[in-house]
Amino acid sequence: MPFSSFGLSPALLRSVADKAYPAPTPVQLAALPAALQGRDLLASAQTGSGKTVAFALPLLQRLEHIAPSQPRLLRALVLVPTRELAAQVGEEIRGLGAHLSPPLKVSIVFGGVSINPQMMRLRGGTDIMVATPGRLIDLIAHNALTLADVAMLVLDEADRLFDLGFAEELSRILELLPAQRQNLFFSATFPPAVQTLARTLLRDPVRVTVESEPQGAPHIAQRAIEVDAARRTQLLLHLIKQNHWSRVLVFVATKHATEMVADKLRKGRINAEPFHGNLSQGKRTQVLADFKASRLKVVIATDVAARGLDIAQLPVVVNYDLPRSALDYTHRIGRTGRAGERGVAVSFVNAGTEAHLRLIEKNHGLSLPREQVEGFEPTPVDPAAGPGGDTSGNGGVKGRRPSKKDKLRAAAAQTPR
Ligand code: AMP
């Protein structure tokens, strides 16, 4: 079923043609007809599935035929959990609306940067807004906008909105919206809070389920390499050089580790930068822009980068530290092999994290063969030595953390007799 069969306007079809998408993705096939008819939508879809296009086209198509007013009235609101996702989604909507005449104004707002320029840009109103919830509320408090005319609401990555503690902001925003509106609800997972919100928010929604990435993504080659925790950076350097990886996104457990590993890679003459929540917004934007433009080879990130980032043709993701949960694993490896491209996801594992990786595999119905790289074989573990080797600090290794008894034993062993 080609894009031309959805009844999209000529201007939108032109934008889609500019993008040269080979065909609609499964989430687009399932969501577009219903959303274009004005129905509410409850979609279970990962980032990377093409979901932004699935909600952006219906927003644009509906607003295209509304006569422009002065000032412009905010008709479509897209709520997203992170600044990066806001920028990415906003740009994608702008791109898809590029041929509309008269043009629609798409505003992107998020926290962590000064509010004044955002307020200035909102003078004269806006048609579409992509926002993180906190900054949206700040702008309303400054009388920079009103939600009274919103006819379409998109919640993107709803589960992540809750993970990041936006529940309160979300309910305040929902109270300010007109009752009569179309709701498009996207989430990768459906924990109870998200289900409750979906139930209260949506009217007779069309349900869209797209298979989650790891099982349904044969184009992502998932590998597990055994290596001692202390030798991971050396192995990473070796793999990057030996495999001629052009761009690599590496996940670590802490902000400190992003700095440390990036530093060591730079000493090994690999162009690498850390990426975490404590960096200034300017720095984060710069790192992402450099990475996207291939001026930067490696980004070492905390899970802040795991969701929402859309970096086309990212060939490799490395779990230097394992993610805390099976769900984070999904999000991390979903940064590669996007929209049909091929990708590699490598996880480093050692004696201390083996049990945790097995849990993740079990959760996803995976069984990854353990590989070793010549020259980086792990030191054999003495089972009598008890749990050890886990320097990841991921804190999620069930049954592997030292028990109270272990700690008492260790303390006793260290006490001078
Ligand atoms: P999303 O799930 O919205 O984050 O989209 C992930 C990526 O898929 C983006 O880079 C889109 O440009 C791309 N994309 C969206 N629709 C299609 C399509 N029909 N075919 C190929 N790529 C697509």
Short mmCIF file of C-alpha atoms and ligand atoms in Angstrom, two decimals:
data_model
loop_
_atom_site.label_atom_id
_atom_site.label_comp_id
_atom_site.label_asym_id
_atom_site.label_seq_id
_atom_site.Cartn_x
_atom_site.Cartn_y
_atom_site.Cartn_z
CA MET A 1 0.00 0.00 0.00
CA PRO A 2 1.81 3.17 -1.13
CA PHE A 3 1.62 6.59 0.59
CA SER A 4 -0.55 7.83 -2.28
CA SER A 5 -3.41 5.58 -1.18
CA PHE A 6 -4.08 7.38 2.13
CA GLY A 7 -5.76 10.41 0.59
CA LEU A 8 -2.95 12.78 1.59
CA SER A 9 -2.94 16.25 0.12
CA PRO A 10 -0.66 16.94 -2.87
CA ALA A 11 1.63 19.12 -0.70
CA LEU A 12 2.11 16.33 1.83
CA LEU A 13 2.62 13.72 -0.87
CA ARG A 14 5.36 15.94 -2.27
CA SER A 15 7.12 16.02 1.12
CA VAL A 16 6.85 12.26 1.46
CA ALA A 17 8.27 11.90 -2.05
CA ASP A 18 11.17 14.23 -1.07
CA LYS A 19 11.99 11.86 1.77
CA ALA A 20 12.12 8.92 -0.66
CA TYR A 21 10.69 6.46 1.87
CA PRO A 22 10.42 3.15 0.05
CA ALA A 23 6.98 2.33 1.53
CA PRO A 24 4.96 3.07 4.67
CA THR A 25 6.25 1.24 7.76
CA PRO A 26 3.87 -1.12 9.63
CA VAL A 27 2.94 1.53 12.21
CA GLN A 28 2.21 4.03 9.44
CA LEU A 29 0.07 1.47 7.58
CA ALA A 30 -1.93 0.77 10.70
CA ALA A 31 -2.17 4.30 12.12
CA LEU A 32 -2.53 6.63 9.13
CA PRO A 33 -6.02 5.68 7.89
CA ALA A 34 -7.58 5.96 11.37
CA ALA A 35 -5.70 9.11 12.38
CA LEU A 36 -6.53 10.80 9.07
CA GLN A 37 -10.22 10.07 9.72
CA GLY A 38 -9.95 11.92 13.03
CA ARG A 39 -10.11 8.82 15.23
CA ASP A 40 -8.26 8.55 18.56
CA LEU A 41 -5.29 6.22 18.45
CA LEU A 42 -3.57 4.00 20.98
CA ALA A 43 -0.34 2.85 19.41
CA SER A 44 2.28 0.61 20.86
CA ALA A 45 5.33 1.52 18.85
CA GLN A 46 9.03 2.02 19.41
CA THR A 47 11.11 4.93 18.31
CA GLY A 48 12.56 3.84 15.00
CA SER A 49 9.26 2.41 13.79
CA GLY A 50 8.37 5.51 11.79
CA LYS A 51 5.79 6.70 14.34
CA THR A 52 6.59 10.41 13.97
CA VAL A 53 5.43 10.36 10.35
CA ALA A 54 2.38 8.38 11.50
CA PHE A 55 1.17 11.29 13.64
CA ALA A 56 2.78 14.22 11.79
CA LEU A 57 0.95 13.65 8.51
CA PRO A 58 -2.54 13.61 10.08
CA LEU A 59 -1.74 16.79 12.07
CA LEU A 60 -0.55 18.61 8.98
CA GLN A 61 -3.36 17.36 6.76
CA ARG A 62 -6.00 18.56 9.20
CA LEU A 63 -4.43 21.97 9.79
CA GLU A 64 -3.70 22.55 6.12
CA HIS A 65 -7.36 23.22 5.47
CA ILE A 66 -8.02 25.52 8.41
CA ALA A 67 -7.97 29.16 7.39
CA PRO A 68 -4.98 30.91 8.97
CA SER A 69 -5.78 33.40 11.70
CA GLN A 70 -3.86 36.32 13.15
CA PRO A 71 -2.48 35.64 15.69
CA ARG A 72 -2.05 31.99 14.88
CA LEU A 73 -3.94 29.63 17.20
CA LEU A 74 -2.26 26.61 18.72
CA ARG A 75 -4.27 23.72 17.24
CA ALA A 76 -1.92 20.76 17.58
CA LEU A 77 0.17 19.96 20.63
CA VAL A 78 2.79 17.22 20.72
CA LEU A 79 4.14 16.34 24.16
CA VAL A 80 7.48 14.56 24.31
CA PRO A 81 9.71 13.55 27.23
CA THR A 82 13.10 14.99 26.24
CA ARG A 83 14.63 18.04 24.64
CA GLU A 84 16.33 15.94 21.99
CA LEU A 85 13.08 14.27 21.02
CA ALA A 86 11.34 17.66 20.91
CA ALA A 87 13.94 18.99 18.48
CA GLN A 88 13.84 15.85 16.38
CA VAL A 89 10.06 15.56 16.17
CA GLY A 90 9.67 19.30 15.53
CA GLU A 91 12.16 19.18 12.68
CA GLU A 92 10.45 16.16 11.17
CA ILE A 93 7.07 17.92 11.24
CA ARG A 94 8.64 21.02 9.67
CA GLY A 95 10.16 18.88 6.93
CA LEU A 96 6.88 17.16 6.17
CA GLY A 97 5.07 20.51 6.12
CA ALA A 98 7.63 22.16 3.86
CA HIS A 99 5.37 22.40 0.81
CA LEU A 100 2.24 23.63 2.57
CA SER A 101 0.93 26.93 1.35
CA PRO A 102 0.31 29.03 3.35
CA PRO A 103 2.99 27.53 5.62
CA LEU A 104 2.20 26.37 9.14
CA LYS A 105 4.29 27.55 12.05
CA VAL A 106 5.82 24.73 14.10
CA SER A 107 7.31 25.76 17.47
CA ILE A 108 9.70 23.63 19.47
CA VAL A 109 10.03 24.35 23.20
CA PHE A 110 11.93 22.58 25.95
CA GLY A 111 13.54 23.34 29.29
CA GLY A 112 17.20 23.74 30.17
CA VAL A 113 17.55 26.85 28.01
CA SER A 114 16.42 30.43 28.55
CA ILE A 115 12.66 30.89 28.25
CA ASN A 116 12.80 34.42 26.79
CA PRO A 117 13.77 33.58 23.20
CA GLN A 118 11.04 30.92 23.19
CA MET A 119 8.51 33.51 24.36
CA MET A 120 9.66 35.94 21.68
CA ARG A 121 9.22 33.31 19.01
CA LEU A 122 5.69 32.64 20.22
CA ARG A 123 4.62 36.22 19.54
CA GLY A 124 2.09 36.08 16.77
CA GLY A 125 1.05 32.62 17.95
CA THR A 126 1.83 29.22 16.52
CA ASP A 127 -0.09 26.45 14.77
CA ILE A 128 1.76 23.41 16.04
CA MET A 129 3.85 23.04 19.17
CA VAL A 130 6.23 20.27 20.16
CA ALA A 131 6.99 20.61 23.86
CA THR A 132 8.34 18.98 26.97
CA PRO A 133 5.68 19.26 29.71
CA GLY A 134 7.63 21.38 32.23
CA ARG A 135 8.51 24.14 29.79
CA LEU A 136 5.01 24.14 28.34
CA ILE A 137 3.60 24.86 31.80
CA ASP A 138 6.17 27.62 32.35
CA LEU A 139 5.14 29.24 29.07
CA ILE A 140 1.47 29.08 30.00
CA ALA A 141 2.31 30.64 33.38
CA HIS A 142 4.05 33.48 31.49
CA ASN A 143 0.92 33.96 29.35
CA ALA A 144 2.97 33.12 26.29
CA LEU A 145 0.30 30.74 25.00
CA THR A 146 -3.05 29.17 25.72
CA LEU A 147 -4.25 25.63 25.11
CA ALA A 148 -7.87 26.66 24.54
CA ASP A 149 -7.78 25.97 20.78
CA VAL A 150 -5.94 22.66 20.77
CA ALA A 151 -7.84 20.26 18.52
CA MET A 152 -5.21 17.54 18.33
CA LEU A 153 -3.04 16.16 21.10
CA VAL A 154 -0.15 13.76 20.59
CA LEU A 155 1.53 12.03 23.50
CA ASP A 156 4.80 10.64 22.22
CA GLU A 157 6.69 8.09 24.32
CA ALA A 158 4.04 8.30 27.03
CA ASP A 159 5.79 5.69 29.17
CA ARG A 160 8.93 7.78 29.17
CA LEU A 161 6.95 10.87 30.20
CA PHE A 162 6.03 8.97 33.36
CA ASP A 163 9.53 7.53 33.84
CA LEU A 164 10.89 11.05 33.85
CA GLY A 165 8.41 12.18 36.49
CA PHE A 166 6.11 14.30 34.33
CA ALA A 167 2.86 12.77 35.71
CA GLU A 168 1.84 15.92 37.57
CA GLU A 169 2.66 18.29 34.71
CA LEU A 170 0.78 16.02 32.36
CA SER A 171 -2.43 16.09 34.38
CA ARG A 172 -2.20 19.88 34.71
CA ILE A 173 -1.85 20.20 30.94
CA LEU A 174 -4.73 17.82 30.29
CA GLU A 175 -6.99 19.95 32.51
CA LEU A 176 -6.27 22.98 30.35
CA LEU A 177 -7.13 21.29 27.05
CA PRO A 178 -10.57 21.56 25.47
CA ALA A 179 -12.61 18.38 25.88
CA GLN A 180 -13.34 18.15 22.17
CA ARG A 181 -10.14 17.00 20.48
CA GLN A 182 -8.40 14.13 18.73
CA ASN A 183 -5.86 12.20 20.81
CA LEU A 184 -2.97 10.22 19.36
CA PHE A 185 -1.21 8.22 22.01
CA PHE A 186 2.13 6.50 21.41
CA SER A 187 4.03 4.42 23.91
CA ALA A 188 6.64 1.66 23.72
CA THR A 189 5.27 -0.03 26.84
CA PHE A 190 2.06 0.08 28.85
CA PRO A 191 2.74 0.09 32.59
CA PRO A 192 -0.34 0.75 34.82
CA ALA A 193 0.05 4.56 34.88
CA VAL A 194 0.10 4.68 31.09
CA GLN A 195 -2.91 2.35 30.83
CA THR A 196 -4.90 4.51 33.24
CA LEU A 197 -4.05 7.64 31.30
CA ALA A 198 -4.99 5.96 28.02
CA ARG A 199 -8.34 4.89 29.47
CA THR A 200 -9.22 8.36 30.72
CA LEU A 201 -7.89 10.19 27.69
CA LEU A 202 -9.02 8.25 24.67
CA ARG A 203 -12.42 7.89 23.12
CA ASP A 204 -13.05 4.60 21.30
CA PRO A 205 -9.42 4.45 20.15
CA VAL A 206 -8.11 2.43 17.25
CA ARG A 207 -5.42 0.16 18.65
CA VAL A 208 -2.18 -0.24 16.78
CA THR A 209 0.42 -2.76 17.85
CA VAL A 210 3.71 -3.14 16.12
CA GLU A 211 6.11 -5.88 17.10
CA SER A 212 8.81 -4.63 19.45
CA GLU A 213 12.25 -4.14 18.02
CA PRO A 214 14.53 -6.91 19.27
CA GLN A 215 12.37 -9.90 18.32
CA GLY A 216 11.09 -8.30 15.14
CA ALA A 217 14.38 -6.85 14.02
CA PRO A 218 16.45 -9.42 12.20
CA HIS A 219 18.39 -6.50 10.74
CA ILE A 220 19.99 -5.85 14.15
CA ALA A 221 22.75 -8.36 14.77
CA GLN A 222 22.97 -8.73 18.55
CA ARG A 223 26.27 -9.93 19.99
CA ALA A 224 27.57 -10.58 23.50
CA ILE A 225 31.32 -10.43 24.06
CA GLU A 226 32.93 -11.69 27.26
CA VAL A 227 35.60 -9.37 28.57
CA ASP A 228 36.96 -8.40 31.98
CA ALA A 229 35.48 -5.13 33.22
CA ALA A 230 38.91 -3.52 33.42
CA ARG A 231 39.70 -4.26 29.77
CA ARG A 232 36.51 -2.98 28.17
CA THR A 233 37.94 0.30 26.93
CA GLN A 234 40.88 -1.46 25.30
CA LEU A 235 38.50 -3.92 23.66
CA LEU A 236 36.28 -1.08 22.48
CA LEU A 237 39.27 0.64 20.88
CA HIS A 238 40.30 -2.62 19.26
CA LEU A 239 36.82 -3.33 17.87
CA ILE A 240 36.40 0.19 16.49
CA LYS A 241 39.73 0.01 14.69
CA GLN A 242 39.53 -3.60 13.55
CA ASN A 243 35.95 -3.37 12.24
CA HIS A 244 36.44 0.13 10.81
CA TRP A 245 33.24 1.20 12.57
CA SER A 246 32.40 4.61 11.20
CA ARG A 247 30.10 5.72 14.04
CA VAL A 248 29.45 4.11 17.37
CA LEU A 249 27.05 4.94 20.19
CA VAL A 250 28.38 3.49 23.46
CA PHE A 251 26.21 3.20 26.57
CA VAL A 252 27.71 3.35 30.05
CA ALA A 253 26.11 3.42 33.48
CA THR A 254 27.23 6.78 34.87
CA LYS A 255 28.02 10.32 33.81
CA HIS A 256 31.50 9.90 35.20
CA ALA A 257 32.04 6.84 33.01
CA THR A 258 31.02 8.76 29.87
CA GLU A 259 33.81 11.26 30.56
CA MET A 260 36.34 8.61 31.52
CA VAL A 261 35.79 6.34 28.53
CA ALA A 262 35.65 9.25 26.07
CA ASP A 263 38.93 10.51 27.48
CA LYS A 264 40.62 7.14 27.10
CA LEU A 265 39.37 6.75 23.53
CA ARG A 266 40.71 10.18 22.65
CA LYS A 267 44.07 9.13 24.05
CA GLY A 268 43.80 6.16 21.68
CA ARG A 269 43.31 8.70 18.85
CA ILE A 270 39.58 8.02 18.41
CA ASN A 271 37.37 11.07 18.12
CA ALA A 272 34.95 10.60 21.06
CA GLU A 273 32.69 12.80 23.19
CA PRO A 274 30.64 12.17 26.34
CA PHE A 275 26.87 12.76 26.28
CA HIS A 276 24.88 13.03 29.49
CA GLY A 277 22.31 15.12 31.34
CA ASN A 278 24.80 17.41 33.09
CA LEU A 279 26.17 18.87 29.88
CA SER A 280 24.86 22.25 28.83
CA GLN A 281 22.16 22.21 26.19
CA GLY A 282 24.57 23.90 23.77
CA LYS A 283 27.14 21.17 24.26
CA ARG A 284 24.57 18.39 23.84
CA THR A 285 23.26 19.91 20.63
CA GLN A 286 26.81 20.31 19.34
CA VAL A 287 27.76 16.69 20.11
CA LEU A 288 24.64 15.39 18.39
CA ALA A 289 25.13 17.61 15.36
CA ASP A 290 28.77 16.51 15.04
CA PHE A 291 27.79 12.88 15.43
CA LYS A 292 24.99 13.13 12.87
CA ALA A 293 27.30 14.85 10.41
CA SER A 294 29.97 12.15 11.01
CA ARG A 295 32.46 14.71 12.32
CA LEU A 296 32.47 12.66 15.50
CA LYS A 297 33.09 8.91 15.51
CA VAL A 298 32.05 7.83 19.00
CA VAL A 299 29.53 9.14 21.51
CA ILE A 300 29.67 7.73 25.03
CA ALA A 301 26.26 8.19 26.58
CA THR A 302 24.16 7.48 29.62
CA ASP A 303 20.59 6.29 29.08
CA VAL A 304 19.52 9.90 28.58
CA ALA A 305 20.45 9.26 24.96
CA ALA A 306 18.74 5.89 24.73
CA ARG A 307 15.34 7.08 23.69
CA GLY A 308 14.15 9.23 20.97
CA LEU A 309 17.42 9.99 19.27
CA ASP A 310 17.15 9.56 15.59
CA ILE A 311 20.54 9.27 14.00
CA ALA A 312 20.17 7.89 10.51
CA GLN A 313 22.42 5.00 9.58
CA LEU A 314 23.93 4.46 12.98
CA PRO A 315 25.71 1.18 12.37
CA VAL A 316 26.81 0.16 15.87
CA VAL A 317 25.58 0.40 19.44
CA VAL A 318 27.77 -0.92 22.27
CA ASN A 319 26.53 -1.75 25.76
CA TYR A 320 29.78 -1.10 27.61
CA ASP A 321 27.74 -1.38 30.80
CA LEU A 322 24.59 -3.45 30.53
CA PRO A 323 21.31 -1.53 30.82
CA ARG A 324 19.40 -1.80 34.07
CA SER A 325 16.32 -3.32 32.49
CA ALA A 326 15.26 -5.39 29.51
CA LEU A 327 13.25 -2.40 28.35
CA ASP A 328 16.29 -0.12 28.37
CA TYR A 329 18.06 -2.79 26.34
CA THR A 330 15.32 -2.48 23.73
CA HIS A 331 15.67 1.27 23.60
CA ARG A 332 19.42 1.22 23.44
CA ILE A 333 19.75 -1.28 20.64
CA GLY A 334 16.88 0.42 18.82
CA ARG A 335 19.31 3.29 18.07
CA THR A 336 20.78 1.11 15.33
CA GLY A 337 19.17 -0.81 12.49
CA ARG A 338 16.54 1.90 12.16
CA ALA A 339 13.75 1.83 9.59
CA GLY A 340 15.07 -1.22 7.80
CA GLU A 341 18.79 -0.44 7.88
CA ARG A 342 21.26 -3.00 9.15
CA GLY A 343 22.88 -2.59 12.54
CA VAL A 344 25.04 -4.26 15.14
CA ALA A 345 24.41 -4.17 18.89
CA VAL A 346 27.30 -5.44 21.02
CA SER A 347 27.02 -6.08 24.76
CA PHE A 348 30.07 -6.53 26.94
CA VAL A 349 29.57 -9.10 29.65
CA ASN A 350 31.73 -10.39 32.49
CA ALA A 351 31.34 -12.87 35.32
CA GLY A 352 29.64 -10.22 37.46
CA THR A 353 27.08 -9.19 34.85
CA GLU A 354 26.43 -12.58 33.23
CA ALA A 355 23.32 -13.26 35.33
CA HIS A 356 21.90 -9.86 34.44
CA LEU A 357 22.41 -10.40 30.73
CA ARG A 358 20.68 -13.76 31.02
CA LEU A 359 17.67 -12.02 32.57
CA ILE A 360 17.54 -9.58 29.67
CA GLU A 361 17.80 -12.43 27.16
CA LYS A 362 15.05 -14.35 28.93
CA ASN A 363 12.82 -11.31 28.83
CA HIS A 364 13.26 -10.95 25.09
CA GLY A 365 13.33 -14.66 24.26
CA LEU A 366 16.91 -14.29 23.08
CA SER A 367 19.89 -16.55 23.41
CA LEU A 368 23.05 -14.74 22.39
CA PRO A 369 26.14 -16.90 21.93
CA ARG A 370 28.97 -15.65 24.16
CA GLU A 371 31.95 -14.58 22.06
CA GLN A 372 35.53 -13.87 23.05
CA VAL A 373 37.99 -11.73 21.18
CA GLU A 374 41.56 -12.95 20.83
CA GLY A 375 43.81 -11.09 23.21
CA PHE A 376 40.83 -10.03 25.38
CA GLU A 377 39.76 -13.37 26.80
CA PRO A 378 38.37 -12.94 30.33
CA THR A 379 40.35 -14.24 33.29
CA PRO A 380 38.78 -17.43 34.60
CA VAL A 381 36.72 -16.77 37.72
CA ASP A 382 37.34 -18.69 40.90
CA PRO A 383 33.81 -19.64 41.99
CA ALA A 384 34.97 -19.74 45.61
CA ALA A 385 35.78 -16.04 45.37
CA GLY A 386 32.08 -15.14 45.28
CA PRO A 387 30.52 -12.48 43.11
CA GLY A 388 32.89 -10.05 41.55
CA GLY A 389 34.05 -8.30 38.44
CA ASP A 390 31.00 -6.08 38.13
CA THR A 391 32.22 -2.53 38.00
CA SER A 392 29.31 -1.36 35.96
CA GLY A 393 27.44 0.17 38.83
CA ASN A 394 24.24 -0.71 37.00
CA GLY A 395 22.83 -1.88 40.27
CA GLY A 396 20.41 -4.20 38.56
CA VAL A 397 22.11 -7.56 38.84
CA LYS A 398 19.69 -9.69 40.77
CA GLY A 399 21.32 -12.42 42.82
CA ARG A 400 24.74 -11.06 42.10
CA ARG A 401 25.03 -8.21 44.52
CA PRO A 402 26.93 -9.13 47.66
CA SER A 403 24.45 -10.19 50.31
CA LYS A 404 24.71 -8.97 53.90
CA LYS A 405 26.42 -12.26 54.72
CA ASP A 406 28.93 -11.73 51.88
CA LYS A 407 29.70 -8.27 53.19
CA LEU A 408 30.15 -9.55 56.76
CA ARG A 409 32.43 -12.31 55.48
CA ALA A 410 34.46 -9.81 53.45
CA ALA A 411 34.72 -7.47 56.43
CA ALA A 412 35.78 -10.36 58.66
CA ALA A 413 38.43 -11.40 56.14
CA GLN A 414 39.87 -7.88 56.21
CA THR A 415 39.90 -7.53 59.99
CA PRO A 416 43.46 -7.97 61.31
CA ARG A 417 43.67 -10.94 63.67
P1 AMP B 1 10.58 7.40 14.29
O1 AMP B 1 10.00 6.08 14.71
O2 AMP B 1 9.56 8.41 14.02
O3 AMP B 1 11.64 7.86 15.25
O4 AMP B 1 11.32 7.20 12.84
C1 AMP B 1 12.56 6.63 12.67
C2 AMP B 1 13.19 6.93 11.32
O5 AMP B 1 12.47 6.29 10.28
C3 AMP B 1 13.27 8.39 10.90
O6 AMP B 1 14.59 8.64 10.47
C4 AMP B 1 12.34 8.53 9.73
O7 AMP B 1 12.80 9.49 8.80
C5 AMP B 1 12.39 7.16 9.14
N1 AMP B 1 11.16 6.80 8.44
C6 AMP B 1 9.92 7.21 8.71
N2 AMP B 1 9.04 6.63 7.85
C7 AMP B 1 9.77 5.84 7.04
C8 AMP B 1 9.43 4.98 5.95
N3 AMP B 1 8.16 4.84 5.55
N4 AMP B 1 10.41 4.32 5.35
C9 AMP B 1 11.70 4.46 5.75
N5 AMP B 1 12.09 5.26 6.78
C10 AMP B 1 11.14 5.93 7.42
#
